[in-house]
Short mmCIF file of C-alpha atoms and ligand atoms in Angstrom, two decimals:
data_model
loop_
_atom_site.label_atom_id
_atom_site.label_comp_id
_atom_site.label_asym_id
_atom_site.label_seq_id
_atom_site.Cartn_x
_atom_site.Cartn_y
_atom_site.Cartn_z
CA UNK A 13 -2.89 3.23 -58.34
CA UNK A 14 0.62 3.05 -59.23
CA UNK A 15 1.89 -0.07 -60.32
CA UNK A 16 5.04 -1.71 -59.03
CA UNK A 17 7.05 -3.83 -61.59
CA UNK A 18 8.61 -7.19 -60.71
CA UNK A 19 11.56 -5.51 -62.53
CA UNK A 20 12.60 -2.04 -64.06
CA UNK A 21 15.70 -0.89 -65.40
CA UNK A 22 15.36 2.84 -65.97
CA UNK A 23 17.48 4.76 -68.28
CA UNK A 24 20.13 2.36 -69.01
CA UNK A 25 23.12 3.13 -71.14
CA UNK A 26 25.91 0.74 -71.83
CA UNK A 27 28.85 1.51 -74.00
CA UNK A 28 31.61 -0.80 -75.90
CA UNK A 29 34.25 0.62 -77.85
CA UNK A 30 32.90 2.09 -80.96
CA UNK A 31 29.70 1.82 -79.49
CA UNK A 32 26.75 2.59 -77.46
CA UNK A 33 25.16 -0.54 -77.24
CA UNK A 34 22.06 0.21 -75.36
CA UNK A 35 21.41 4.06 -75.26
CA UNK A 36 19.06 5.74 -72.49
CA UNK A 37 16.80 2.58 -72.47
CA UNK A 38 13.68 1.82 -70.06
CA UNK A 39 12.20 -1.61 -69.79
CA UNK A 40 9.39 -2.25 -67.42
CA UNK A 41 8.71 -5.75 -66.57
CA UNK A 42 5.39 -6.56 -64.71
CA UNK A 43 5.09 -9.45 -62.29
CA UNK A 44 3.93 -12.83 -64.22
CA UNK A 45 3.89 -11.44 -67.31
CA UNK A 46 5.85 -12.95 -70.61
CA UNK A 47 7.36 -9.54 -72.38
CA UNK A 48 9.47 -10.07 -75.54
CA UNK A 49 12.67 -8.16 -76.84
CA UNK A 50 12.52 -7.85 -80.04
CA UNK A 51 15.33 -6.13 -82.03
CA UNK A 52 17.72 -6.37 -85.14
CA UNK A 53 20.91 -8.27 -85.09
CA UNK A 54 23.52 -6.02 -82.80
CA UNK A 55 20.62 -3.93 -81.51
CA UNK A 56 21.39 -4.16 -78.08
CA UNK A 57 19.22 -7.11 -76.67
CA UNK A 58 21.54 -9.43 -75.30
CA UNK A 59 23.48 -6.42 -73.51
CA UNK A 60 20.49 -5.41 -71.85
CA UNK A 61 19.62 -8.64 -70.52
CA UNK A 62 23.08 -8.84 -69.29
CA UNK A 63 23.01 -5.78 -67.11
CA UNK A 64 20.02 -7.32 -65.54
CA UNK A 65 21.70 -10.13 -64.87
CA UNK A 66 24.95 -8.50 -63.68
CA UNK A 67 27.24 -9.38 -66.09
CA UNK A 68 27.92 -5.60 -67.21
CA UNK A 69 27.62 -2.52 -65.25
CA UNK A 70 25.71 0.45 -67.26
CA UNK A 71 27.41 3.95 -67.32
CA UNK A 72 24.24 5.01 -66.43
CA UNK A 73 20.48 4.16 -65.12
CA UNK A 74 19.28 2.23 -62.52
CA UNK A 75 17.42 -1.51 -61.95
CA UNK A 76 14.70 -1.67 -59.16
CA UNK A 77 12.92 -4.96 -58.26
CA UNK A 78 9.61 -4.90 -56.64
CA UNK A 79 9.74 -1.01 -56.94
CA UNK A 80 13.11 -0.62 -54.81
CA UNK A 81 16.48 0.18 -56.12
CA UNK A 82 18.83 -2.59 -56.41
CA UNK A 83 22.48 -3.48 -57.07
CA UNK A 84 23.61 -5.92 -59.48
CA UNK A 85 27.29 -6.39 -59.48
CA UNK A 86 27.62 -10.05 -60.49
CA UNK A 87 25.61 -12.88 -61.68
CA UNK A 88 25.61 -13.77 -57.92
CA UNK A 89 23.94 -10.75 -56.74
CA UNK A 90 21.38 -11.46 -59.37
CA UNK A 91 20.95 -15.09 -58.57
CA UNK A 92 20.26 -13.97 -54.90
CA UNK A 93 17.56 -11.62 -56.42
CA UNK A 94 16.19 -14.40 -58.20
CA UNK A 95 16.95 -13.42 -61.67
CA UNK A 96 18.41 -16.49 -64.12
CA UNK A 97 19.02 -16.41 -67.60
CA UNK A 98 19.62 -18.86 -70.15
CA UNK A 99 22.10 -17.00 -72.23
CA UNK A 100 21.82 -17.17 -76.06
CA UNK A 101 25.00 -18.88 -76.53
CA UNK A 102 25.35 -21.55 -73.63
CA UNK A 103 27.57 -20.98 -70.83
CA UNK A 104 28.31 -24.96 -70.02
CA UNK A 105 31.32 -26.78 -68.93
CA UNK A 106 31.97 -29.32 -71.72
CA UNK A 107 33.53 -32.30 -70.38
CA UNK A 108 31.32 -32.14 -67.09
CA UNK A 109 28.14 -33.89 -67.24
CA UNK A 110 24.38 -32.81 -67.53
CA UNK A 111 23.92 -33.14 -64.02
CA UNK A 112 27.05 -31.69 -62.79
CA UNK A 113 26.40 -28.56 -65.13
CA UNK A 114 22.96 -27.90 -63.46
CA UNK A 115 23.87 -28.05 -59.84
CA UNK A 116 27.60 -26.58 -60.44
CA UNK A 117 27.34 -23.93 -57.44
CA UNK A 118 24.63 -24.89 -55.54
CA UNK A 119 25.49 -28.30 -55.12
CA UNK A 120 23.20 -29.98 -52.25
CA UNK A 121 25.45 -31.12 -49.16
CA UNK A 122 25.21 -32.72 -46.06
CA UNK A 123 27.96 -32.75 -43.40
CA UNK A 124 30.58 -31.71 -46.35
CA UNK A 125 29.22 -34.52 -48.55
CA UNK A 126 27.75 -33.75 -52.01
CA UNK A 127 24.20 -35.44 -52.10
CA UNK A 128 24.21 -36.36 -55.74
CA UNK A 129 21.46 -38.46 -55.72
CA UNK A 130 19.14 -35.94 -54.43
CA UNK A 131 20.10 -33.41 -56.68
CA UNK A 132 19.70 -35.93 -59.83
CA UNK A 133 16.32 -36.79 -58.54
CA UNK A 134 14.84 -32.89 -58.38
CA UNK A 135 16.19 -32.87 -61.73
CA UNK A 136 14.50 -35.79 -63.17
CA UNK A 137 11.62 -34.36 -61.24
CA UNK A 138 12.10 -31.10 -63.01
CA UNK A 139 12.58 -32.42 -66.74
CA UNK A 140 9.73 -34.74 -65.97
CA UNK A 141 7.52 -31.64 -64.87
CA UNK A 142 8.16 -29.09 -67.71
CA UNK A 143 9.03 -32.03 -70.45
CA UNK A 144 12.52 -30.83 -70.72
CA UNK A 145 14.08 -34.60 -71.48
CA UNK A 146 18.19 -34.79 -70.93
CA UNK A 147 20.05 -37.66 -70.25
CA UNK A 148 21.50 -36.33 -66.93
CA UNK A 149 24.62 -38.57 -67.08
CA UNK A 150 25.52 -37.66 -70.70
CA UNK A 151 28.70 -35.39 -70.89
CA UNK A 152 27.63 -31.83 -72.19
CA UNK A 153 30.66 -32.22 -75.41
CA UNK A 154 28.84 -35.09 -76.70
CA UNK A 155 24.87 -33.86 -76.75
CA UNK A 156 23.18 -32.14 -79.17
CA UNK A 157 22.95 -28.41 -79.06
CA UNK A 158 19.22 -28.80 -78.41
CA UNK A 159 19.85 -30.79 -74.70
CA UNK A 160 22.62 -28.43 -74.36
CA UNK A 161 19.95 -25.54 -74.09
CA UNK A 162 17.53 -27.87 -71.90
CA UNK A 163 20.14 -28.52 -69.67
CA UNK A 164 20.46 -24.41 -69.41
CA UNK A 165 16.77 -24.32 -68.86
CA UNK A 166 16.70 -27.04 -66.36
CA UNK A 167 19.68 -24.72 -64.26
CA UNK A 168 17.41 -22.02 -63.78
CA UNK A 169 14.76 -23.81 -62.81
CA UNK A 170 17.10 -25.70 -60.55
CA UNK A 171 17.46 -22.24 -58.72
CA UNK A 172 13.77 -21.86 -58.48
CA UNK A 173 14.75 -18.35 -60.19
CA UNK A 174 11.52 -15.93 -60.51
CA UNK A 175 12.78 -13.55 -62.67
CA UNK A 176 13.92 -15.82 -65.93
CA UNK A 177 15.52 -14.36 -68.74
CA UNK A 178 15.42 -16.54 -71.91
CA UNK A 179 18.18 -14.71 -74.35
CA UNK A 180 16.76 -16.92 -77.59
CA UNK A 181 15.65 -20.05 -77.03
CA UNK A 182 14.26 -21.26 -79.58
CA UNK A 183 16.66 -20.76 -82.08
CA UNK A 184 18.12 -24.27 -81.88
CA UNK A 185 14.81 -26.14 -80.77
CA UNK A 186 13.02 -27.97 -82.94
CA UNK A 187 9.09 -26.98 -84.08
CA UNK A 188 7.99 -29.51 -80.99
CA UNK A 189 10.57 -28.53 -78.75
CA UNK A 190 9.18 -24.89 -79.39
CA UNK A 191 5.74 -25.49 -79.08
CA UNK A 192 6.59 -27.32 -75.94
CA UNK A 193 8.56 -24.61 -74.64
CA UNK A 194 6.03 -21.89 -75.22
CA UNK A 195 3.49 -24.32 -73.27
CA UNK A 196 6.27 -24.48 -70.43
CA UNK A 197 6.55 -20.80 -70.28
CA UNK A 198 2.74 -19.95 -70.00
CA UNK A 199 2.93 -22.42 -66.97
CA UNK A 200 5.71 -20.70 -65.58
CA UNK A 201 3.73 -17.04 -66.18
CA UNK A 202 0.78 -18.72 -64.75
CA UNK A 203 2.97 -19.95 -61.19
CA UNK A 204 3.48 -16.08 -61.11
CA UNK A 205 7.06 -15.93 -62.69
CA UNK A 206 7.78 -13.09 -64.84
CA UNK A 207 9.71 -13.86 -68.00
CA UNK A 208 11.93 -11.84 -70.48
CA UNK A 209 12.05 -13.62 -73.76
CA UNK A 210 14.10 -12.60 -76.51
CA UNK A 211 13.17 -14.23 -80.20
CA UNK A 212 13.78 -13.03 -83.79
CA UNK A 213 10.85 -15.34 -84.85
CA UNK A 214 7.61 -12.79 -84.45
CA UNK A 215 5.48 -16.17 -84.75
CA UNK A 216 6.46 -16.76 -81.39
CA UNK A 217 5.98 -13.34 -79.82
CA UNK A 218 2.41 -13.44 -81.54
CA UNK A 219 1.47 -16.71 -80.00
CA UNK A 220 3.19 -16.32 -76.23
CA UNK A 221 4.02 -12.82 -75.32
CA UNK A 222 1.88 -10.21 -73.10
CA UNK A 223 3.99 -7.18 -74.23
CA UNK A 224 6.65 -6.62 -76.52
CA UNK A 225 9.31 -3.97 -76.39
CA UNK A 226 11.43 -3.25 -79.06
CA UNK A 227 15.18 -1.88 -79.47
CA UNK A 228 17.15 -0.59 -82.95
CA UNK A 229 20.70 0.59 -83.02
CA UNK A 230 21.01 0.74 -79.23
CA UNK A 231 17.27 2.95 -78.98
CA UNK A 232 14.29 2.04 -77.35
CA UNK A 233 11.66 2.36 -79.86
CA UNK A 234 8.49 1.38 -77.90
CA UNK A 235 6.60 -1.30 -76.25
CA UNK A 236 3.35 -2.39 -77.28
CA UNK A 237 0.72 -5.07 -76.01
CA UNK A 238 0.61 -7.98 -78.31
CA UNK A 239 -3.29 -8.25 -78.37
CA UNK A 240 -2.88 -4.53 -80.43
CA UNK A 241 -0.22 -5.43 -82.76
CA UNK A 242 0.50 -7.61 -86.20
CA UNK A 243 3.75 -9.07 -87.33
CA UNK A 244 4.03 -6.44 -89.71
CA UNK A 245 3.71 -3.35 -87.47
CA UNK A 246 6.18 -5.56 -84.70
CA UNK A 247 8.89 -5.89 -87.98
CA UNK A 248 7.99 -2.16 -89.36
CA UNK A 249 9.06 -1.32 -85.94
CA UNK A 250 12.08 -3.08 -85.50
CA UNK A 251 13.74 -2.68 -88.92
CA UNK A 252 12.25 0.60 -89.83
CA UNK A 253 10.70 -0.82 -93.42
CA UNK A 254 8.33 -3.38 -94.71
CA UNK A 255 9.80 -6.86 -94.83
CA UNK A 256 9.13 -9.49 -97.33
CA UNK A 257 7.72 -13.22 -95.61
CA UNK A 258 8.30 -15.07 -98.87
CA UNK A 259 11.02 -16.34 -101.14
CA UNK A 260 10.75 -15.73 -104.76
CA UNK A 261 12.33 -18.10 -107.13
CA UNK A 262 12.23 -19.43 -110.26
CA UNK A 263 11.95 -23.29 -111.11
CA UNK A 264 15.45 -25.07 -110.44
CA UNK A 265 17.55 -25.93 -113.80
CA UNK A 266 19.42 -28.70 -112.47
CA UNK A 267 22.85 -29.53 -114.29
CA UNK A 268 25.78 -32.32 -113.59
CA UNK A 269 26.10 -33.69 -110.38
CA UNK A 270 28.70 -31.64 -108.01
CA UNK A 271 28.10 -34.24 -104.74
CA UNK A 272 27.61 -37.34 -104.58
CA UNK A 273 27.31 -39.67 -101.42
CA UNK A 274 27.49 -43.25 -101.48
CA UNK A 275 26.32 -45.48 -98.84
CA UNK A 276 27.71 -43.19 -96.12
CA UNK A 277 28.31 -44.42 -92.79
CA UNK A 278 29.14 -42.57 -89.81
CA UNK A 279 29.65 -43.59 -86.22
CA UNK A 280 27.74 -42.10 -83.41
CA UNK A 281 29.71 -40.69 -80.54
CA UNK A 282 27.15 -41.71 -77.78
CA UNK A 283 25.67 -44.47 -78.91
CA UNK A 284 26.73 -48.32 -80.34
CA UNK A 285 24.50 -47.85 -83.17
CA UNK A 286 25.64 -45.67 -86.05
CA UNK A 287 24.40 -42.25 -86.25
CA UNK A 288 24.44 -42.63 -90.27
CA UNK A 289 23.53 -45.45 -92.01
CA UNK A 290 24.08 -46.14 -95.44
CA UNK A 291 23.09 -42.85 -96.89
CA UNK A 292 23.39 -42.08 -100.53
CA UNK A 293 22.32 -39.06 -102.60
CA UNK A 294 23.50 -36.17 -104.72
CA UNK A 295 23.52 -32.84 -105.25
CA UNK A 296 23.39 -31.20 -108.58
CA UNK A 297 24.38 -27.83 -109.86
CA UNK A 298 21.63 -25.09 -109.59
CA UNK A 299 19.44 -27.14 -107.17
CA UNK A 300 18.84 -26.73 -103.15
CA UNK A 301 18.60 -30.07 -101.60
CA UNK A 302 17.25 -29.89 -98.30
CA UNK A 303 17.94 -32.55 -95.55
CA UNK A 304 15.23 -32.27 -93.21
CA UNK A 305 13.99 -33.86 -89.79
CA UNK A 306 14.11 -33.62 -86.10
CA UNK A 307 16.96 -32.77 -84.46
CA UNK A 308 19.28 -35.39 -83.55
CA UNK A 309 18.39 -37.82 -86.70
CA UNK A 310 21.98 -38.28 -87.65
CA UNK A 311 22.04 -35.01 -89.83
CA UNK A 312 24.60 -33.57 -87.91
CA UNK A 313 27.00 -36.50 -88.21
CA UNK A 314 26.01 -36.76 -92.24
CA UNK A 315 27.67 -33.26 -92.38
CA UNK A 316 30.70 -34.07 -90.30
CA UNK A 317 31.03 -36.88 -92.53
CA UNK A 318 30.80 -34.73 -95.85
CA UNK A 319 32.74 -32.18 -94.50
CA UNK A 320 36.00 -33.71 -93.05
CA UNK A 321 35.14 -33.55 -89.25
CA UNK A 322 34.44 -36.44 -88.52
CA UNK A 323 35.78 -39.61 -90.31
CA UNK A 324 33.59 -42.04 -92.37
CA UNK A 325 33.14 -45.75 -91.12
CA UNK A 326 32.06 -46.48 -94.77
CA UNK A 327 31.01 -45.21 -98.39
CA UNK A 328 32.15 -42.98 -100.57
CA UNK A 329 32.50 -39.14 -101.26
CA UNK A 330 32.77 -37.36 -104.84
CA UNK A 331 33.06 -33.76 -105.07
CA UNK A 332 32.88 -32.32 -109.05
CA UNK A 333 33.54 -35.80 -110.27
CA UNK A 334 36.58 -36.04 -108.02
CA UNK A 335 37.15 -38.61 -104.84
CA UNK A 336 37.31 -36.68 -101.67
CA UNK A 337 36.43 -39.63 -99.04
CA UNK A 338 39.69 -39.34 -97.51
CA UNK A 339 40.44 -35.69 -98.30
CA UNK A 340 41.72 -33.43 -95.54
CA UNK A 341 39.32 -30.61 -94.40
CA UNK A 342 41.61 -28.06 -96.37
CA UNK A 343 41.44 -30.15 -99.48
CA UNK A 344 37.72 -30.09 -99.33
CA UNK A 345 37.90 -26.15 -98.85
CA UNK A 346 40.01 -25.13 -101.71
CA UNK A 347 38.59 -27.91 -104.08
CA UNK A 348 35.14 -25.69 -103.86
CA UNK A 349 32.93 -26.77 -100.56
CA UNK A 350 32.08 -24.37 -98.57
CA UNK A 351 30.56 -25.22 -94.57
CA UNK A 352 28.44 -22.77 -92.36
CA UNK A 353 27.98 -25.04 -89.47
CA UNK A 354 25.81 -25.97 -87.22
CA UNK A 355 27.52 -24.54 -84.24
CA UNK A 356 29.22 -21.33 -85.04
CA UNK A 357 31.46 -20.87 -81.89
CA UNK A 358 32.82 -24.41 -82.39
CA UNK A 359 33.51 -24.81 -86.44
CA UNK A 360 32.33 -21.10 -87.61
CA UNK A 361 34.88 -18.62 -86.12
CA UNK A 362 37.71 -18.36 -83.77
CA UNK A 363 36.27 -16.47 -81.41
CA UNK A 364 39.52 -14.56 -80.02
CA UNK A 365 40.63 -13.44 -83.71
CA UNK A 366 39.40 -10.04 -85.07
CA UNK A 367 36.89 -10.41 -87.60
CA UNK A 368 39.18 -9.55 -90.90
CA UNK A 369 40.69 -12.43 -89.74
CA UNK A 370 38.12 -14.82 -89.37
CA UNK A 371 37.09 -13.59 -92.69
CA UNK A 372 40.08 -15.28 -94.34
CA UNK A 373 40.77 -18.23 -92.12
CA UNK A 374 40.39 -20.64 -95.06
CA UNK A 375 42.16 -18.52 -97.42
CA UNK A 376 44.56 -16.61 -95.83
CA UNK A 377 47.39 -18.60 -97.43
CA UNK A 378 45.97 -17.72 -101.48
CA UNK A 379 48.07 -14.98 -103.12
CA UNK A 380 45.70 -12.54 -102.63
CA UNK A 381 46.38 -12.61 -99.17
CA UNK A 382 50.09 -13.69 -98.75
CA UNK A 383 53.17 -12.63 -100.44
CA UNK A 384 55.62 -14.35 -102.06
CA UNK A 385 57.96 -14.21 -98.51
CA UNK A 386 55.21 -15.77 -96.69
CA UNK A 387 54.04 -12.22 -95.00
CA UNK A 388 50.34 -11.60 -94.63
CA UNK A 389 49.02 -8.69 -96.83
CA UNK A 390 47.24 -6.94 -94.03
CA UNK A 391 45.95 -4.10 -96.14
CA UNK A 392 44.21 -6.81 -98.45
CA UNK A 393 42.94 -8.72 -96.08
CA UNK A 394 40.98 -5.56 -94.08
CA UNK A 395 39.68 -4.76 -97.80
CA UNK A 396 38.15 -7.88 -98.15
CA UNK A 397 36.85 -8.02 -94.83
CA UNK A 398 35.33 -4.31 -95.22
CA UNK A 399 33.83 -5.24 -98.44
CA UNK A 400 31.62 -8.57 -97.28
CA UNK A 401 30.77 -6.27 -93.58
CA UNK A 402 29.34 -3.92 -95.90
CA UNK A 403 27.30 -5.90 -98.37
CA UNK A 404 26.19 -8.33 -95.90
CA UNK A 405 25.58 -5.66 -93.03
CA UNK A 406 27.70 -7.24 -90.12
CA UNK A 407 27.46 -5.00 -87.75
CA UNK A 408 29.74 -4.49 -84.50
CA UNK A 409 31.78 -1.87 -82.28
CA UNK A 410 34.91 -1.55 -84.78
CA UNK A 411 34.65 -2.96 -88.32
CA UNK A 412 37.05 -5.48 -89.20
CA UNK A 413 39.58 -5.13 -86.73
CA UNK A 414 36.57 -6.42 -83.78
CA UNK A 415 37.26 -9.23 -81.95
CA UNK A 416 34.89 -12.03 -82.90
CA UNK A 417 33.53 -12.83 -79.51
CA UNK A 418 32.35 -9.25 -78.65
CA UNK A 419 30.23 -9.61 -81.35
CA UNK A 420 26.27 -10.03 -80.93
CA UNK A 421 25.13 -13.70 -82.01
CA UNK A 422 23.05 -12.99 -85.18
CA UNK A 423 26.10 -10.71 -86.52
CA UNK A 424 28.48 -13.51 -85.89
CA UNK A 425 26.38 -15.50 -87.98
CA UNK A 426 26.14 -13.39 -90.70
CA UNK A 427 30.22 -12.63 -91.03
CA UNK A 428 30.33 -16.91 -91.49
CA UNK A 429 27.34 -16.81 -93.95
CA UNK A 430 29.40 -14.14 -96.05
CA UNK A 431 32.54 -15.75 -95.72
CA UNK A 432 31.54 -19.29 -96.89
CA UNK A 433 29.09 -17.77 -100.05
CA UNK A 434 31.57 -15.19 -101.06
CA UNK A 435 34.32 -18.23 -101.59
CA UNK A 436 32.21 -18.86 -104.57
CA UNK A 437 32.06 -22.60 -103.62
CA UNK A 438 30.84 -25.06 -105.91
CA UNK A 439 28.83 -26.63 -103.23
CA UNK A 440 27.29 -25.00 -100.11
CA UNK A 441 26.92 -26.76 -97.26
CA UNK A 442 24.50 -24.94 -95.10
CA UNK A 443 23.47 -26.25 -91.65
CA UNK A 444 20.48 -23.66 -90.14
CA UNK A 445 22.13 -21.09 -92.02
CA UNK A 446 19.66 -18.34 -90.89
CA UNK A 447 19.70 -19.38 -87.05
CA UNK A 448 19.38 -16.42 -84.93
CA UNK A 449 19.34 -13.81 -87.98
CA UNK A 450 16.65 -11.17 -87.60
CA UNK A 451 13.79 -11.02 -90.15
CA UNK A 452 15.17 -8.77 -92.24
CA UNK A 453 18.79 -10.22 -92.47
CA UNK A 454 16.74 -13.86 -92.81
CA UNK A 455 15.22 -12.04 -95.49
CA UNK A 456 18.70 -11.11 -97.17
CA UNK A 457 20.38 -14.24 -96.75
CA UNK A 458 17.61 -16.27 -98.42
CA UNK A 459 17.80 -14.95 -101.46
CA UNK A 460 22.03 -15.39 -101.21
CA UNK A 461 21.24 -18.68 -101.03
CA UNK A 462 19.05 -18.69 -103.93
CA UNK A 463 20.96 -16.51 -106.30
CA UNK A 464 24.15 -19.11 -105.23
CA UNK A 465 21.61 -22.10 -107.07
CA UNK A 466 20.80 -19.59 -109.89
CA UNK A 467 24.86 -19.17 -110.49
CA UNK A 468 24.35 -22.91 -110.93
CA UNK A 469 26.18 -24.08 -107.39
CA UNK A 470 24.83 -26.83 -105.61
CA UNK A 471 23.28 -26.30 -102.13
CA UNK A 472 22.98 -28.90 -99.66
CA UNK A 473 20.73 -26.96 -96.69
CA UNK A 474 20.08 -28.60 -93.37
CA UNK A 475 17.31 -26.88 -91.89
CA UNK A 476 14.84 -27.64 -88.71
CA UNK A 477 12.82 -24.89 -89.57
CA UNK A 478 9.98 -26.12 -91.48
CA UNK A 479 8.97 -22.96 -92.80
CA UNK A 480 12.33 -22.62 -94.43
CA UNK A 481 12.59 -26.00 -95.84
CA UNK A 482 9.77 -25.61 -97.87
CA UNK A 483 10.36 -22.12 -98.98
CA UNK A 484 13.81 -22.57 -100.24
CA UNK A 485 14.52 -26.50 -101.31
CA UNK A 486 14.09 -27.62 -104.63
CA UNK A 487 14.19 -31.68 -103.36
CA UNK A 488 13.56 -32.40 -99.89
CA UNK A 489 15.39 -35.83 -98.27
CA UNK A 490 13.93 -36.77 -94.79
CA UNK A 491 16.58 -38.36 -92.26
CA UNK A 492 14.94 -40.42 -89.61
CA UNK A 493 17.50 -42.58 -87.08
CA UNK A 494 20.13 -42.40 -89.37
CA UNK A 495 18.56 -42.98 -92.92
CA UNK A 496 16.89 -41.26 -95.63
CA UNK A 497 13.42 -42.53 -95.48
CA UNK A 498 11.82 -40.16 -98.20
CA UNK A 499 12.46 -37.81 -100.88
CA UNK A 500 9.60 -35.19 -101.37
CA UNK A 501 8.70 -32.12 -103.89
CA UNK A 502 8.20 -29.11 -101.85
CA UNK A 503 5.89 -28.45 -104.78
CA UNK A 504 3.40 -31.16 -104.26
CA UNK A 505 4.18 -32.05 -100.63
CA UNK A 506 2.73 -30.45 -97.38
CA UNK A 507 4.26 -29.47 -93.69
CA UNK A 508 1.89 -32.17 -92.31
CA UNK A 509 3.53 -35.26 -94.67
CA UNK A 510 6.95 -33.84 -94.32
CA UNK A 511 5.87 -33.97 -90.27
CA UNK A 512 4.92 -37.94 -90.82
CA UNK A 513 8.13 -38.82 -92.45
CA UNK A 514 10.23 -36.86 -90.01
CA UNK A 515 8.44 -38.61 -86.86
CA UNK A 516 9.14 -41.91 -88.82
CA UNK A 517 5.36 -42.73 -89.11
CA UNK A 518 5.77 -43.05 -92.81
CA UNK A 519 8.86 -44.05 -95.09
CA UNK A 520 9.04 -44.42 -98.96
CA UNK A 521 8.88 -48.28 -100.17
CA UNK A 522 7.08 -49.25 -97.00
N1 ATP B 10 31.34 -7.22 -74.54
C1 ATP B 10 31.51 -6.82 -75.89
N2 ATP B 10 32.68 -6.14 -76.01
C2 ATP B 10 32.09 -4.95 -76.99
N3 ATP B 10 31.39 -4.94 -78.02
C3 ATP B 10 30.45 -5.59 -77.80
C4 ATP B 10 30.32 -6.15 -76.61
N4 ATP B 10 28.42 -7.25 -76.18
C5 ATP B 10 28.53 -6.76 -77.06
N5 ATP B 10 28.82 -5.85 -77.89
C6 ATP B 10 28.12 -4.58 -78.91
O1 ATP B 10 26.93 -4.29 -78.61
C7 ATP B 10 26.51 -4.49 -79.86
C8 ATP B 10 24.80 -4.89 -79.42
O2 ATP B 10 25.14 -6.37 -79.13
P1 ATP B 10 24.11 -7.30 -78.55
O3 ATP B 10 24.81 -8.65 -78.14
O4 ATP B 10 23.38 -6.74 -77.16
O5 ATP B 10 23.13 -7.33 -79.63
P2 ATP B 10 21.57 -8.32 -79.73
O6 ATP B 10 20.76 -7.13 -79.71
O7 ATP B 10 21.64 -9.44 -78.65
O8 ATP B 10 21.92 -8.88 -81.24
P3 ATP B 10 21.53 -10.63 -81.59
O9 ATP B 10 20.42 -10.46 -81.94
O10 ATP B 10 22.28 -10.76 -82.94
O11 ATP B 10 21.93 -11.38 -80.57
C9 ATP B 10 27.15 -5.29 -80.95
O12 ATP B 10 27.12 -4.05 -81.75
C10 ATP B 10 27.79 -5.75 -80.20
O13 ATP B 10 29.07 -5.67 -81.38
MG1 MG B 11 21.96 -11.48 -78.96
#
């Protein structure tokens, strides 16, 4: 008997200026299966899913739903066919509440009146049922990235979609949340929903998917049954070579103090309780200090305070012996502070600028890039960007002149990492530096971070990934409810112990 697929994408080709993002790709999704889509940064995964969701019209190819050819001209068509998508970069209205975002476009009305109470109850019931905790009345601009993600998922469940596309949903979730999401996906599949799941984390794919299709540089490589494959085979299919999963590093040789934070207090935007309370620590030259913790325990605000994105309510910061407590952001930059931000769109890039202009955002006023008369040295900027693109393997359609917005998420991230490391900072503050990167790129970035340390720089790493924390850090500071509750040595501690501190079940001196 011939199998009918829930969705078939046949011979899809989609071109962008300078690049064939999808080159004759075929993807078949069975009803009730969890189908993973794997590929390097820029391989064409999001593009393919955007074609299915009606955001792009392919130049060639057809889409079938339940065996019948369908036209998907826009997301409304997709929605009418029961196709929903959680985007890699959320599409939420920042100044609206969580609830308003979820019901937008499908607001329940009676006699022309919005039935918000009804909608609110449905959202609360769904969030209860699937363990997706959100505050329906909070404004999106005030909530954590994790909660924004959960809002996106609820949006799709609220619309009762039956084909669910998750474009890197776990990139911003904590390990516990990821476990929960995996269970949610299993339940949804058991209810008969068909799921397309993009992830760079091979463990997740191994644990949740039934099958996995692999793309490389816009081309279809193959589809495998998860039961018959391994992590190593998947990464080989994807990158075309073997990937090392362990970080090699020598013991740290810490020198002088680079960063000293004394009694930092940062107010919270959403609560009356301060987000960061009386936090003190140092980062020395030649060491990687990691702030570990569950998302939302003040790490974000701590970094805002250190980098000058938010004012401090109290405390003092010195960088290489100089007081920078009141210094503006540019001053901190020129004094040797680099920052790979948590939210790459909000604080990392100007999306409508070209890649080359983004590369010199904090440096365009230096003699290397501007003439005495005040004109930008375009050629110098282009050459500089070209070098970083080459060195960090930043892939895009048109090289230095590519508009940042059009680049794949992982390549945007690689561009930021390249810029911040290449500034040759005294202190590198890296927040989730490998979020959304493929396994090959992670291997490279980890090596670069260790190289920074070995070159005598101070590195402050903020990460939600326990594996990353354990692999990279020389010292671990655990943050819980705005305070540092423990300092651990990665060589002697275990993931379990770390987890106890992160959950607030254990603290130093208690
Ligand atoms: N709107 C667009 N305009 C121009 N080029 C685009 C556009 N969208 C994507 N591209 C290009 O198409 C290629 C594939 O991008 P896509 O976003 O599909 O990659 P991806 O596999 O999702 O990567 P990642 O893992 O980094 O998210 C990239 O080189 C990207 O620069
Ligand atoms: Mg993508």
